[in-house]
Amino acid sequence: MAHTPSSGTDHAYGFGTRAIHAGAQPDPVTGARATPIHQTTSFVFDDAEHASSLFNLQTFGNVYSRISNPTVAVLEERIANLEGGRAALACASGMAAQMAALLAILKTGDHIVAASTLYGGTVGQLGVGFSRLGIETTCVDPADPENFARAMRPNTRAVYGETIGNPLVNVLDIAAIAEVAHAHGVPLVIDNTVASPYLCNPLQFGADIVVHSATKYIGGHGTTMGGVVVEGGKFPWDNGKFPEMVEPSRAYHGVKFYETFGDFGYTMKARMEVNRTFGGVLSPLNAWLLLQGAETLHLRMREHCRNALQVAQFLQGHPKVRWVNYPGLPGSPHHALAHKQFRAVDGAPGASGILTFGIEGGAAAGEKFIDACEFLSHLANIGDAKTLVIHPASTTHRQLNDEELARAGVSADMVRLSVGVEDIDDILWDIDQALARATA
Ligand SMILES: *Cc1c(COP(=O)(O)O)cnc(C)c1O
């Protein structure tokens, strides 16, 4: 259970090589080249002394798969490596990962400052779920980092945002917001789901913790739920604001997480006090499926970016399209930040596969467009190899009134595309014929 990125020599491996190899090695018992699926709940102890040292966290090893599992550990090491992090914890879903990331450091009476442009599920988790636990969240317009500073309180213990917001497709200025968080002695937690570790490593820009819905681009095929929390390893947890990171844990044998485990103490606390206690762990089979996805992440992300940019350019020139929002377009208000923070693909900032556009004819035309698509799939997901399409105002955001829709940045005519990796000619053909039928 060594949660260190594997390096071996001082040769600096590229992203694609690490996406295929990091954290894995041929099975020492059987020689199996692919990572085995360790579909077991428990692990046999060598002897009584080994058992007690494992329970005391003096020896690393596996006890029970709610705490750790060798297949899951390969995924944890792989994503930690791809994010340039120190350690990672895999969880049952993206929502479980966010919960673990925050509950590892927050308790009743604490406060979060978050971007207002978050994934809908996260708005619910913070605004309803955490608020029931007595953890309050203030949402601020992330366009101006000063808004985060203004919302900070003495009991603020985390700042939260998404690299690329969904469905606004806005880009966060991670470095500026990290500076605000650090000036107040609290960590910046970034949901990097939409960018994926290939396009952006938020830790490089000063974030302290990264969370992923691995369900999306990491898995990449719309088959498997999973989430990951990655720790950067640089946050000073002994700054007086996080006594539970420093003092003996009531939840685990009196261990002092920061003193004992140092730069992966936060991950150990999330593992032992959240996943072990609340149980939202990733299954070995799902970890294995997500590892298959991770091996082609770099190839797929490049193609997602190329295809999405072509779709955005096509829509921009289409007479039945009112507006297009894609950070990869040079005219986008988010283009400069995309350029600064995202890996280039074919010389342009790789801005992932999500874009939105407004169709002539408003909500009615939006619904007709979706029904007119031949192979674009109408469903509520992103980050699939398949191109996905949804009309938020009639589906994911249906309960909101006009004012709430406006605040969420969802207009009645908005169509969201998660551009897949099919042949671009076919994607453009389907969009073109659906636009023609929807606006006839
Ligand atoms: C899907 C998603 C989540 C939630 O992840 P699940 O795996 O569905 O639980 C969180 N954040 C973002 C940006 C997402 O797209």
XYZ file of C-alpha atoms and ligand atoms in Angstrom:
455
model
C 0.000 0.000 0.000
C 2.783 2.407 -0.814
C 0.965 5.431 -2.156
C 3.943 7.027 -3.799
C 4.039 7.720 -7.518
C 6.338 5.054 -8.923
C 9.467 6.515 -10.420
C 12.147 3.826 -10.393
C 14.880 5.829 -12.093
C 15.270 9.576 -12.467
C 14.044 9.375 -16.064
C 10.986 11.642 -16.346
C 8.305 9.598 -18.077
C 5.735 11.341 -20.267
C 2.040 11.460 -19.509
C 1.043 8.664 -21.896
C 3.602 6.243 -20.443
C 2.503 7.063 -16.912
C -1.183 6.727 -17.870
C -0.382 3.140 -18.896
C 2.180 2.127 -16.255
C 2.129 4.282 -13.101
C 1.362 2.306 -9.966
C 1.334 -1.058 -11.750
C 3.860 -3.822 -12.246
C 3.666 -7.399 -13.477
C 2.102 -9.564 -10.791
C 5.005 -10.929 -8.700
C 3.249 -14.271 -8.093
C 1.815 -15.144 -11.514
C 3.650 -12.807 -13.880
C 0.309 -11.443 -15.126
C 1.059 -8.266 -17.085
C -2.380 -6.719 -16.582
C -3.262 -5.664 -13.057
C -5.245 -8.537 -11.491
C -8.716 -7.930 -10.093
C -8.241 -8.726 -6.413
C -11.889 -9.553 -5.796
C -11.529 -10.326 -2.118
C -12.862 -8.694 1.013
C -9.998 -9.680 3.313
C -6.322 -10.569 3.441
C -4.624 -13.305 5.484
C -2.149 -12.131 8.160
C 1.342 -13.687 8.326
C 1.040 -14.133 12.093
C -0.362 -12.432 15.194
C 2.391 -9.828 15.312
C 1.868 -8.886 11.642
C -1.860 -8.531 12.328
C -1.382 -6.175 15.260
C 1.199 -4.032 13.476
C -1.178 -3.658 10.508
C -3.968 -2.574 12.843
C -1.641 -0.083 14.522
C -0.754 1.373 11.090
C 2.900 0.492 11.790
C 3.148 -1.747 8.731
C 1.564 -0.996 5.367
C -0.487 -3.852 4.037
C -4.003 -4.974 3.351
C -6.526 -5.956 6.007
C -9.987 -5.491 4.575
C -11.112 -4.001 1.252
C -13.086 -1.192 2.893
C -9.689 0.181 3.972
C -7.467 -0.789 1.049
C -7.296 -3.262 -1.830
C -4.361 -3.953 -4.197
C -6.340 -3.367 -7.414
C -7.831 -0.154 -6.055
C -4.336 0.890 -4.883
C -3.033 0.726 -8.473
C -5.733 3.168 -9.575
C -4.932 5.409 -6.590
C -1.239 5.485 -7.432
C -1.937 6.008 -11.118
C -4.179 9.038 -10.614
C -1.896 10.494 -7.912
C 0.937 10.213 -10.419
C -1.007 11.733 -13.322
C -2.001 14.677 -11.118
C 1.543 15.132 -9.787
C 0.189 14.459 -6.292
C 1.626 12.687 -3.274
C -1.171 10.183 -2.568
C -4.740 9.367 -3.498
C -7.871 7.714 -2.186
C -10.364 6.048 -4.529
C -14.074 6.234 -3.743
C -17.327 4.726 -4.993
C -18.247 7.764 -7.115
C -17.281 11.360 -7.730
C -19.821 12.435 -5.119
C -18.268 10.039 -2.576
C -14.810 11.433 -3.392
C -15.915 15.025 -2.771
C -17.584 13.955 0.469
C -14.409 12.183 1.627
C -12.230 15.126 0.574
C -14.276 17.573 2.644
C -15.356 15.443 5.610
C -11.702 14.549 6.226
C -11.149 18.148 7.347
C -14.599 19.659 8.120
C -16.971 19.308 11.045
C -20.172 20.911 12.285
C -19.755 24.679 12.572
C -17.226 24.913 9.728
C -17.714 26.913 6.557
C -16.844 26.476 2.869
C -16.441 29.151 0.208
C -17.329 27.678 -3.181
C -17.692 28.801 -6.780
C -21.356 29.297 -7.664
C -20.872 27.548 -11.011
C -20.653 23.968 -9.749
C -21.998 20.661 -11.017
C -25.640 20.316 -9.899
C -24.964 17.300 -7.689
C -22.286 19.248 -5.850
C -24.629 22.183 -5.295
C -26.973 19.695 -3.587
C -24.214 18.002 -1.602
C -22.923 21.274 -0.184
C -26.148 23.271 -0.041
C -28.445 20.594 1.367
C -26.399 17.579 2.499
C -23.573 19.373 4.283
C -25.856 22.147 5.503
C -27.888 19.468 7.364
C -24.648 18.508 9.109
C -24.127 22.124 10.149
C -21.450 22.845 7.546
C -22.411 26.004 5.689
C -21.343 26.994 2.171
C -21.178 30.485 0.664
C -21.287 30.427 -3.137
C -19.535 33.236 -4.999
C -19.166 34.263 -8.633
C -15.776 32.730 -9.474
C -15.012 35.205 -12.267
C -13.362 37.534 -9.726
C -11.022 35.846 -7.188
C -11.688 38.785 -4.830
C -15.209 37.374 -4.355
C -13.653 34.384 -2.579
C -11.639 36.691 -0.317
C -14.742 38.693 0.617
C -16.660 35.542 1.600
C -13.977 34.119 3.922
C -14.936 33.807 7.609
C -12.955 32.870 10.710
C -14.562 29.384 10.548
C -13.866 28.846 6.825
C -11.938 25.610 6.385
C -11.983 24.998 2.622
C -12.304 26.773 -0.706
C -13.926 24.756 -3.484
C -14.195 25.104 -7.259
C -14.132 23.278 -10.605
C -11.359 23.679 -13.204
C -14.055 23.883 -15.871
C -17.598 24.523 -14.626
C -20.545 22.512 -15.841
C -22.752 23.541 -17.693
C -21.344 27.103 -17.881
C -17.996 25.817 -19.222
C -16.241 28.647 -17.363
C -12.545 28.330 -16.487
C -11.372 28.963 -12.920
C -8.240 31.027 -12.191
C -6.762 28.360 -9.923
C -3.560 30.221 -8.988
C -5.402 33.397 -7.960
C -7.966 31.506 -5.884
C -5.261 29.322 -4.275
C -3.555 32.518 -3.175
C -6.764 33.698 -1.467
C -7.263 30.330 0.253
C -3.655 30.187 1.470
C -3.762 33.772 2.762
C -6.544 32.514 5.053
C -4.737 29.293 5.996
C -7.152 26.925 4.278
C -6.738 24.446 1.400
C -8.096 24.869 -2.120
C -10.033 21.806 -3.281
C -10.469 21.540 -7.053
C -12.838 19.253 -8.942
C -10.766 18.502 -12.063
C -13.295 16.139 -13.659
C -13.969 18.080 -16.860
C -10.336 18.907 -17.653
C -8.981 15.481 -16.600
C -5.358 15.139 -15.426
C -4.225 15.168 -19.069
C -5.268 18.762 -19.744
C -4.664 20.315 -16.336
C -2.906 19.546 -13.067
C -4.473 21.958 -10.537
C -1.790 21.105 -7.915
C 0.745 22.816 -10.204
C -1.244 26.038 -9.925
C -1.436 25.920 -6.131
C -4.460 23.732 -5.405
C -3.973 21.447 -2.386
C -6.495 18.690 -3.056
C -7.924 17.489 -6.369
C -11.100 15.446 -6.719
C -12.328 13.552 -9.764
C -15.464 11.894 -10.914
C -13.549 9.057 -12.586
C -16.958 8.093 -13.989
C -16.322 10.656 -16.723
C -13.106 11.014 -18.752
C -10.857 8.741 -16.662
C -13.149 5.750 -17.200
C -14.101 7.319 -20.481
C -16.699 4.873 -21.782
C -19.794 5.572 -19.708
C -19.618 2.195 -17.972
C -18.292 2.661 -14.452
C -18.890 4.877 -11.416
C -15.867 5.950 -9.389
C -14.109 8.889 -7.787
C -10.632 9.830 -6.594
C -9.212 12.310 -4.064
C -5.595 13.397 -4.682
C -3.450 15.141 -2.076
C -0.688 17.525 -3.143
C 1.295 16.939 0.053
C 2.330 20.554 0.612
C -0.428 22.013 2.788
C 0.720 22.919 6.345
C -1.990 21.152 8.365
C -0.359 22.243 11.622
C -1.187 25.929 11.050
C -3.657 25.916 13.959
C -6.823 25.602 11.883
C -6.909 21.811 11.642
C -6.395 20.427 15.171
C -7.866 17.060 14.140
C -5.015 16.580 11.672
C -2.519 17.134 14.478
C -4.068 15.766 17.678
C -4.594 12.051 18.447
C -7.511 10.664 16.394
C -10.498 9.511 18.422
C -11.617 7.589 15.330
C -8.408 5.620 14.826
C -6.254 4.362 17.722
C -5.145 7.850 18.735
C -2.937 8.192 15.644
C -1.675 11.718 14.857
C -2.216 11.791 11.109
C -0.014 14.745 10.165
C 2.849 13.865 12.491
C 2.837 10.164 11.603
C 2.240 10.306 7.841
C 3.369 13.848 6.957
C 2.769 14.701 3.331
C 0.183 11.938 2.928
C -1.419 12.381 6.362
C -4.526 13.973 4.884
C -5.072 10.976 2.588
C -4.608 8.579 5.527
C -7.172 10.554 7.537
C -9.656 10.494 4.635
C -9.043 6.760 4.255
C -9.301 5.837 7.935
C -11.857 8.342 9.213
C -14.128 8.783 6.178
C -13.980 5.781 3.832
C -13.384 3.207 6.566
C -16.134 4.748 8.731
C -18.713 5.819 6.146
C -17.973 3.044 3.658
C -18.094 4.750 0.243
C -15.264 2.662 -1.188
C -14.522 1.721 -4.795
C -14.920 -1.963 -5.719
C -11.880 -3.803 -7.149
C -13.773 -4.565 -10.379
C -14.630 -0.875 -10.893
C -11.029 0.105 -10.135
C -9.899 -2.330 -12.830
C -12.380 -0.942 -15.358
C -11.261 2.615 -14.588
C -7.626 1.509 -15.072
C -8.514 0.326 -18.598
C -9.856 3.811 -19.248
C -6.829 5.541 -17.737
C -4.522 3.735 -20.195
C -5.987 5.662 -23.147
C -6.816 8.932 -21.360
C -4.186 10.922 -23.280
C -5.335 9.579 -26.669
C -9.001 10.173 -25.988
C -8.559 13.657 -24.483
C -6.610 14.842 -27.518
C -9.390 13.602 -29.793
C -12.151 15.020 -27.534
C -10.424 18.428 -27.734
C -9.917 18.289 -31.519
C -13.500 17.217 -32.146
C -15.008 19.734 -29.708
C -13.072 22.607 -31.276
C -14.281 21.608 -34.745
C -17.867 21.333 -33.494
C -17.583 24.758 -31.811
C -16.238 26.329 -35.016
C -18.963 24.682 -37.092
C -21.697 25.926 -34.737
C -20.207 29.411 -34.670
C -20.649 29.649 -38.413
C -24.151 28.138 -38.481
C -27.052 30.531 -39.253
C -29.470 28.764 -36.855
C -27.089 29.029 -33.885
C -27.264 32.164 -31.707
C -24.226 31.666 -29.537
C -21.497 29.109 -28.719
C -19.616 28.784 -25.446
C -16.365 26.810 -25.614
C -13.157 27.952 -23.888
C -11.144 26.580 -26.816
C -12.589 29.244 -29.151
C -10.267 32.260 -29.434
C -13.267 34.585 -28.887
C -14.242 32.943 -25.577
C -13.887 35.109 -22.439
C -12.220 32.033 -20.894
C -9.674 31.521 -23.677
C -6.762 33.266 -21.941
C -7.147 31.199 -18.751
C -7.549 28.040 -20.845
C -4.304 28.943 -22.615
C -2.518 29.473 -19.294
C -3.756 26.365 -17.506
C -4.468 23.689 -20.127
C -2.132 21.531 -22.155
C -2.035 22.496 -25.817
C -3.529 20.148 -28.397
C -2.462 20.912 -31.991
C -1.192 24.304 -30.799
C -4.509 25.419 -29.247
C -5.460 25.174 -25.563
C -7.011 21.720 -25.013
C -10.371 22.728 -23.555
C -11.945 19.261 -23.146
C -15.096 18.024 -24.853
C -17.922 20.001 -23.245
C -19.544 22.945 -24.992
C -22.901 24.685 -24.973
C -24.754 26.571 -27.664
C -28.023 28.448 -28.114
C -30.359 27.441 -30.875
C -32.657 29.719 -32.877
C -36.222 29.122 -31.660
C -35.539 28.837 -27.907
C -36.599 25.973 -25.650
C -38.969 24.380 -28.165
C -36.247 24.208 -30.829
C -33.792 22.888 -28.218
C -36.081 19.953 -27.443
C -36.718 19.312 -31.165
C -32.968 19.353 -31.866
C -32.364 16.607 -29.319
C -35.149 14.448 -30.739
C -33.826 14.935 -34.264
C -30.318 13.602 -33.512
C -29.587 10.237 -35.116
C -26.662 8.820 -33.111
C -25.889 11.525 -30.551
C -27.141 10.069 -27.263
C -29.680 12.023 -25.223
C -28.638 11.416 -21.638
C -27.342 13.038 -18.449
C -23.624 12.289 -18.479
C -20.365 13.706 -19.828
C -16.921 12.367 -20.693
C -17.987 9.333 -22.713
C -16.326 8.165 -25.948
C -19.822 8.608 -27.384
C -21.140 12.094 -28.169
C -23.833 13.046 -25.660
C -26.429 15.777 -25.874
C -28.880 17.299 -23.406
C -31.212 20.294 -23.151
C -30.670 21.410 -19.524
C -33.772 23.637 -19.236
C -36.125 20.704 -19.906
C -34.125 18.030 -18.025
C -31.376 18.551 -15.421
C -32.578 22.080 -14.585
C -36.318 21.501 -15.147
C -37.336 22.368 -11.519
C -35.765 25.838 -11.675
C -37.820 28.941 -12.482
C -36.568 31.553 -14.970
C -34.693 33.541 -12.337
C -32.977 30.459 -10.925
C -32.129 29.334 -14.454
C -30.532 32.703 -15.127
C -28.480 32.466 -11.935
C -27.271 28.986 -12.916
C -26.380 30.425 -16.337
C -28.817 28.098 -18.093
C -30.870 29.784 -20.814
C -33.997 28.216 -22.324
C -32.244 27.758 -25.678
C -29.080 26.133 -24.250
C -28.024 22.747 -25.616
C -25.049 21.012 -23.974
C -22.811 18.671 -25.947
C -20.220 16.298 -24.566
C -18.339 15.740 -27.801
C -17.128 12.161 -28.174
C -14.382 10.562 -30.218
C -16.407 9.293 -33.177
C -15.419 10.494 -36.674
C -15.782 14.264 -36.759
C -17.558 14.177 -40.134
C -20.328 12.051 -38.652
C -20.689 14.229 -35.538
C -20.967 17.365 -37.691
C -23.394 15.641 -40.068
C -25.719 14.643 -37.203
C -25.656 18.115 -35.636
C -26.260 19.749 -39.029
C -29.248 17.588 -39.972
C -30.760 17.907 -36.459
C -30.393 21.712 -36.586
C -32.128 21.749 -39.962
C -35.046 19.657 -38.680
C -35.348 21.557 -35.379
C -35.494 24.980 -37.009
C -37.415 24.119 -40.189
C -20.382 13.784 -12.585
C -19.686 14.810 -11.818
C -19.561 14.714 -10.427
C -20.159 13.583 -9.647
O -19.550 12.359 -9.966
P -20.294 10.948 -9.904
O -19.226 10.013 -10.330
O -21.478 11.020 -10.837
O -20.723 10.757 -8.487
C -18.857 15.699 -9.766
N -18.335 16.750 -10.424
C -18.444 16.882 -11.767
C -17.833 18.070 -12.439
C -19.129 15.926 -12.509
O -19.236 16.064 -13.837
